[in-house]
CSV table of C-alpha atoms in Angstrom, one decimal:
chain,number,residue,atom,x,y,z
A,468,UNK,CA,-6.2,-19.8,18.0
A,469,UNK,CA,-3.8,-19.7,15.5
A,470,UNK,CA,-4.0,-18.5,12.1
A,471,UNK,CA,-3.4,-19.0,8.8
A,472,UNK,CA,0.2,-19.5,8.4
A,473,UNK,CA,2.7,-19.5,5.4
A,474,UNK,CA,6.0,-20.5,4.7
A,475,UNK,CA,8.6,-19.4,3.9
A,476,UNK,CA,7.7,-15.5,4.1
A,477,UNK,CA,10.7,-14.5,1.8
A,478,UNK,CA,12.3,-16.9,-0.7
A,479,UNK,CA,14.5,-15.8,-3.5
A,480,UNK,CA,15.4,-18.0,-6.3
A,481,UNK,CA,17.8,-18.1,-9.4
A,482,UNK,CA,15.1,-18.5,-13.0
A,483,UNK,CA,14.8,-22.3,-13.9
A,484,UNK,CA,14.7,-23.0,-10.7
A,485,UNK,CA,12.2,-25.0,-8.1
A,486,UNK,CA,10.7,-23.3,-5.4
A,487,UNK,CA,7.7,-24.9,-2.9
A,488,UNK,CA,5.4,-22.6,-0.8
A,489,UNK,CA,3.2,-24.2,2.4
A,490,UNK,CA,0.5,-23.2,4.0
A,491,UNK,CA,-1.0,-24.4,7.0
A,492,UNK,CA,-4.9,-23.4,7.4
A,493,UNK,CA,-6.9,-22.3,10.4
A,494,UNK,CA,-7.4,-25.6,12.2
A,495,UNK,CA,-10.9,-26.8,11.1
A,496,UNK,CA,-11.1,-24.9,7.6
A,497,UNK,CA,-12.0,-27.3,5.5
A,498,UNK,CA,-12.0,-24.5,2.5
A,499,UNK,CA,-8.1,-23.5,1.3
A,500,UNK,CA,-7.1,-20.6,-1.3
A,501,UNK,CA,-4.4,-19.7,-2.8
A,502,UNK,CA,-3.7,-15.6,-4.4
A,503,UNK,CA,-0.9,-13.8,-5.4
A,504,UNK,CA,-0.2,-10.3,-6.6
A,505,UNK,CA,2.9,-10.3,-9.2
A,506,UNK,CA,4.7,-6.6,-9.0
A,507,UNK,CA,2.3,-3.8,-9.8
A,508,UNK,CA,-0.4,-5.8,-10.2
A,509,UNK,CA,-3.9,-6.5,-8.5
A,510,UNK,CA,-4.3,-9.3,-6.1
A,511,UNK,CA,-5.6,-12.7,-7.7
A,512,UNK,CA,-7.4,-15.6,-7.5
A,513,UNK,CA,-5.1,-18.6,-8.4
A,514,UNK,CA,-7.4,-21.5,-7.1
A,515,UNK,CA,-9.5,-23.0,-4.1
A,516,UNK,CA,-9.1,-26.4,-2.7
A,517,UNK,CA,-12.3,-28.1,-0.4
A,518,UNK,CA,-10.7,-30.6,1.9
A,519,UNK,CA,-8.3,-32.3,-0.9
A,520,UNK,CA,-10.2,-31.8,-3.7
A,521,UNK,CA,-9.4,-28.5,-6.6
A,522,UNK,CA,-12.9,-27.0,-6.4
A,523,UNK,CA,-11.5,-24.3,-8.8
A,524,UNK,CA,-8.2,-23.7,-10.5
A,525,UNK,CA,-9.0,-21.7,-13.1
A,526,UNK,CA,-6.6,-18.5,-11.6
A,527,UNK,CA,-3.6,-21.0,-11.9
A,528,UNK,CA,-1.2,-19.0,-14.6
A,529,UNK,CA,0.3,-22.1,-16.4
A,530,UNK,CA,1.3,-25.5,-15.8
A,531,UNK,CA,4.5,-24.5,-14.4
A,532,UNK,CA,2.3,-24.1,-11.1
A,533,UNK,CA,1.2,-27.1,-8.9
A,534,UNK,CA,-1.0,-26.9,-6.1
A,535,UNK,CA,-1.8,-30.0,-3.7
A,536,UNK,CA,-3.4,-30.4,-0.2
A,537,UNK,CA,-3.1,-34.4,0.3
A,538,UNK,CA,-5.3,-35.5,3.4
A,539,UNK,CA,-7.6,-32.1,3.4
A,540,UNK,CA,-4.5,-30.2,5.9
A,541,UNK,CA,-2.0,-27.9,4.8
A,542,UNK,CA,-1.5,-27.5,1.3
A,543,UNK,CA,1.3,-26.5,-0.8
A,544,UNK,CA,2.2,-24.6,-4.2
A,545,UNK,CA,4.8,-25.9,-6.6
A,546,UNK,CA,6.1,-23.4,-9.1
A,547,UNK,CA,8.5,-25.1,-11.6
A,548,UNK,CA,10.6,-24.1,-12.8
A,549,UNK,CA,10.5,-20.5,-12.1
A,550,UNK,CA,10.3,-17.2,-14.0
A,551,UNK,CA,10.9,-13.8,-13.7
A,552,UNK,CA,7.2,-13.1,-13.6
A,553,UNK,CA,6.1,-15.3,-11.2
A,554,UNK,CA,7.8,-12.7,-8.7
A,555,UNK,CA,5.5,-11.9,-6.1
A,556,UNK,CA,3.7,-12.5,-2.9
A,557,UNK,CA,1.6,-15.6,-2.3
A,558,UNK,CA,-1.2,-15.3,-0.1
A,559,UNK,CA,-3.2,-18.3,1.5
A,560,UNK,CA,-6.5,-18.2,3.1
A,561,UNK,CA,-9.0,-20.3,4.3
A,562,UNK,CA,-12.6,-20.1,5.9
A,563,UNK,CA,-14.7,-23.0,7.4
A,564,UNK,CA,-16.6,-25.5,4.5
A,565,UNK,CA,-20.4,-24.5,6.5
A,566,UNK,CA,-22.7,-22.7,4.8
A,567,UNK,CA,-20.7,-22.7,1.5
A,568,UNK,CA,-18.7,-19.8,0.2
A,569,UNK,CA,-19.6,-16.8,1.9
A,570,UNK,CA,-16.4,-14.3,0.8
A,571,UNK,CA,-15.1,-14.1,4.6
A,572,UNK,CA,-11.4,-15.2,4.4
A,573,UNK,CA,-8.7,-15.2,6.7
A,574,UNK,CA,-5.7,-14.5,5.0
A,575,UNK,CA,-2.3,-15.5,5.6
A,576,UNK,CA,0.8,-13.1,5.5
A,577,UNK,CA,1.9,-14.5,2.5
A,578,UNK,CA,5.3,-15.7,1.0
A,579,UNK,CA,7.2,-13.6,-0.9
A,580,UNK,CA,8.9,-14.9,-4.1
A,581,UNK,CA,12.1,-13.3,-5.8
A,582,UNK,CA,13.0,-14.5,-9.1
A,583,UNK,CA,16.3,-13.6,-10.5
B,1188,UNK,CA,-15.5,-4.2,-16.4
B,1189,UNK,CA,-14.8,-2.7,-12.9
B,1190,UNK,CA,-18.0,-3.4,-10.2
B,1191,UNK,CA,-16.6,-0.7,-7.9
B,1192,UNK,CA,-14.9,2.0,-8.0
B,1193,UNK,CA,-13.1,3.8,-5.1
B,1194,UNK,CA,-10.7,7.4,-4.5
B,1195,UNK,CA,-6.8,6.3,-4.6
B,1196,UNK,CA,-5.9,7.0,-1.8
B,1197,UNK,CA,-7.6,8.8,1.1
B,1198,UNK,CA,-6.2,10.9,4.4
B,1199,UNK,CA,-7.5,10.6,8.1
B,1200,UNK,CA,-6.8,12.7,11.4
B,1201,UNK,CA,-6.0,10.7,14.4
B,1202,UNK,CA,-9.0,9.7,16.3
B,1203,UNK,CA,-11.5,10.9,14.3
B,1204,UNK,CA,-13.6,8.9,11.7
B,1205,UNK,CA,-12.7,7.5,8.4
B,1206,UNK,CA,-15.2,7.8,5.6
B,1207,UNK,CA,-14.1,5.7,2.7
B,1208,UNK,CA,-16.4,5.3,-0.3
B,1209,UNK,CA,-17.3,3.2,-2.9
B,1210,UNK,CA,-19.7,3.1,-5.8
B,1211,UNK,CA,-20.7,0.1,-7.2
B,1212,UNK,CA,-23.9,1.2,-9.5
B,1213,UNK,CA,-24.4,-1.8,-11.3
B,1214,UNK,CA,-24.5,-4.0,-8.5
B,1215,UNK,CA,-27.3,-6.8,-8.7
B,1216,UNK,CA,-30.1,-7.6,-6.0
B,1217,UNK,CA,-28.4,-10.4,-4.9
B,1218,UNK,CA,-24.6,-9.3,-4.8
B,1219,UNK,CA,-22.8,-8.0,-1.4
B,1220,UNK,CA,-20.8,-5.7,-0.7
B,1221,UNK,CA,-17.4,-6.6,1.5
B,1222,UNK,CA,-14.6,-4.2,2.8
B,1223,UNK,CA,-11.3,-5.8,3.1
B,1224,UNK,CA,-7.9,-4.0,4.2
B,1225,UNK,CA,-3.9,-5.1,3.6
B,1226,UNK,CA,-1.7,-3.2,6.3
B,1227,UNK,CA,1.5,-3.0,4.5
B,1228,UNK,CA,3.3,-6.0,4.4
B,1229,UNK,CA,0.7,-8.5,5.7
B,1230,UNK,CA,-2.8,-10.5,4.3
B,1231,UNK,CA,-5.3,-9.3,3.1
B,1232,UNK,CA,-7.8,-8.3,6.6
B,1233,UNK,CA,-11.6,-8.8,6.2
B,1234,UNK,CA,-13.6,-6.3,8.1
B,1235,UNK,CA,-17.3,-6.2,7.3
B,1236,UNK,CA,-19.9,-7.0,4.5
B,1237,UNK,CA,-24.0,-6.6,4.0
B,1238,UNK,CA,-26.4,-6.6,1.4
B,1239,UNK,CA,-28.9,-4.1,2.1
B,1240,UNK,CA,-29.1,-2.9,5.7
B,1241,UNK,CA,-26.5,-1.2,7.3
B,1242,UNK,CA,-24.2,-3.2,9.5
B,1243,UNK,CA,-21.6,-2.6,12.3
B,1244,UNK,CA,-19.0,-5.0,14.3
B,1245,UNK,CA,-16.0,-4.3,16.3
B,1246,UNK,CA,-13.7,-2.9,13.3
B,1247,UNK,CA,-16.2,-0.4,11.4
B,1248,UNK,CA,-19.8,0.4,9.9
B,1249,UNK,CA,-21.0,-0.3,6.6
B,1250,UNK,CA,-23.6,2.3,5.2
B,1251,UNK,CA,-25.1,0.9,2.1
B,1252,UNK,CA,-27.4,3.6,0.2
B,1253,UNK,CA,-31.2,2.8,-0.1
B,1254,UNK,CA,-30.5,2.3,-4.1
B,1255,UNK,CA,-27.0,0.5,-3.2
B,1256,UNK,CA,-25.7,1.9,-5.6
B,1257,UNK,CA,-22.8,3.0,-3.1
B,1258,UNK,CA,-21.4,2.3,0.5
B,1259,UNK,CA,-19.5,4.1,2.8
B,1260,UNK,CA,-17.2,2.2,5.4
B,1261,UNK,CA,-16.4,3.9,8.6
B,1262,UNK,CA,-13.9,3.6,10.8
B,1263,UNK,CA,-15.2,5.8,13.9
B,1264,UNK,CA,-12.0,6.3,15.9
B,1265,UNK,CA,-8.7,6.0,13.0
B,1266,UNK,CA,-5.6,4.9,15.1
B,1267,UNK,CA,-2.2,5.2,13.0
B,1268,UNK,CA,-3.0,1.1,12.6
B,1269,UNK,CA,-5.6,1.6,10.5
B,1270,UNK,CA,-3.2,2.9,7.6
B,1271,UNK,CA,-4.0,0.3,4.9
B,1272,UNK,CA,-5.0,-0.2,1.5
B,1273,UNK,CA,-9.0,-0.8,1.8
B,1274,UNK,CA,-11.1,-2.6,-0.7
B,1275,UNK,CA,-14.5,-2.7,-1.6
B,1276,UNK,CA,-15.6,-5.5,-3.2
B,1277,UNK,CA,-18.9,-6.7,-4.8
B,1278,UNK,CA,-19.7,-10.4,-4.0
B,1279,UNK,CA,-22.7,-12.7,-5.6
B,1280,UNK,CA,-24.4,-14.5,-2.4
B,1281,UNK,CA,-23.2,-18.5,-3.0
B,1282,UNK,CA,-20.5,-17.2,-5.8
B,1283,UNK,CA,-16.9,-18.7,-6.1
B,1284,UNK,CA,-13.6,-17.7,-4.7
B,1285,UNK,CA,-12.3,-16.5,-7.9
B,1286,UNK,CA,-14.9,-13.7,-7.8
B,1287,UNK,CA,-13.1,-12.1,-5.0
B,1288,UNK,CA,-11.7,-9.3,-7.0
B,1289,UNK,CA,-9.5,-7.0,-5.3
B,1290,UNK,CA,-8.7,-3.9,-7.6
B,1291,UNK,CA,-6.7,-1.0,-6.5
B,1292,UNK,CA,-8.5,0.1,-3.5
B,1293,UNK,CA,-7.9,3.1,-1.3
B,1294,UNK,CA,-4.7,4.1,0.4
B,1295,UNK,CA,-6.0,5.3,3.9
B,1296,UNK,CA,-3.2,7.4,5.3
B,1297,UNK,CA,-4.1,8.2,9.2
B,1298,UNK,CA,-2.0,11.2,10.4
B,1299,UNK,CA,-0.9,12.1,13.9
């Protein structure tokens, strides 16, 4: 089965510029997330989709940051134009809608964002 | 307010266990207690949680003291893969998935 897979895993990017990261879920998870941990920092919550719909964004920095997941499949994450602090890596996860949230996630590998 | 706190970094003999602890004293009746690890370079890895009784799958045990106030994860035979940052992490039963709080962690360091 596979898993939770990102792309790209390394993108670098000049500042001002656009830059869109996908991630495909474990077939069948209906529950999607998206982290990040900037340079030195903690890993994060950004936000959490449930099929198509934003069950929580409340992580998501700024509105220079646009998540979607249109038809409840892969989703992706927008960042608009970039900034040097939004250098990081960008983790996806998911875990099946049943039973609700239970904190079990399967992670992605996550993208990697340069922003010079 | 951290809910757990955890050594920075720990070090581990080849094939013998890994004890990795974690306090979390003000950890409410209905709040778990989940063990995650990152291996260098890759996703976050979720290996085990409970709530009150001790619990054991394929990847490692979870001792949970009698006041849970603290855990201990185990990892009963470390191979040099289990080098990782490991995270303990205290988790209300039906909470959200901004609640997943990862902090520092531990640096497990397994040694030949």
């Amino acid at each position: 089965e596979a898993g939770v897979t990102q792309f790209p895993s390394h993108s670098v990017i000049e500042k001002g510029q656009t830059v869109t990261l996908r991630c495909d879920p474990i077939s069948g998870h209906d529950n999607l997330y998206w982290y990040r941990r900037v340079m030195g920092k903690e890993i994060k919550f950004l936000l959490h989709f449930v099929k198509e719909s934003k069950q929580d964004e409340s992580g998501m920095p700024n509105n220079r940051f646009l998540a979607e997941r249109t038809g409840g499949t892969y989703s992706t994450l927008k960042v608009q134009p970039a900034e040097l602090e939004d250098s990081g890596v960008y983790f996806c996860a998911s875990s099946q809608l049943a039973g609700g949230f239970t904190g079990e996630l399967f992670f992605g590998e996550g993208s990697r964002l340069t922003v010079l | 307010d951290a809910k757990t706190t955890q050594p920075t970094s720990m070090d581990c003999a080849e094939g013998r266990a890994a004890n990795l602890p974690c306090n979390h004293s003000t950890i409410s009746g209905n709040e778990y207690v989940y063990w995650y690890r990152q291996i260098h370079s890759q996703g976050p890895q979720y290996i085990i949680h409970g709530l009150k009784n001790n619990e054991t799958n394929e990847m490692a045990s979870l001792i949970i003291t009698e006041d849970r106030k603290s855990s201990t994860l185990i990892l009963p035979h470390a191979t040099l893969r289990d080098t990782a940052v490991y995270y303990c992490i205290v988790f209300l039963a039906g909470g959200s998935a901004r609640q997943l709080t990862f902090g520092s962690g531990t640096q497990l360091t397994v040694l030949p």
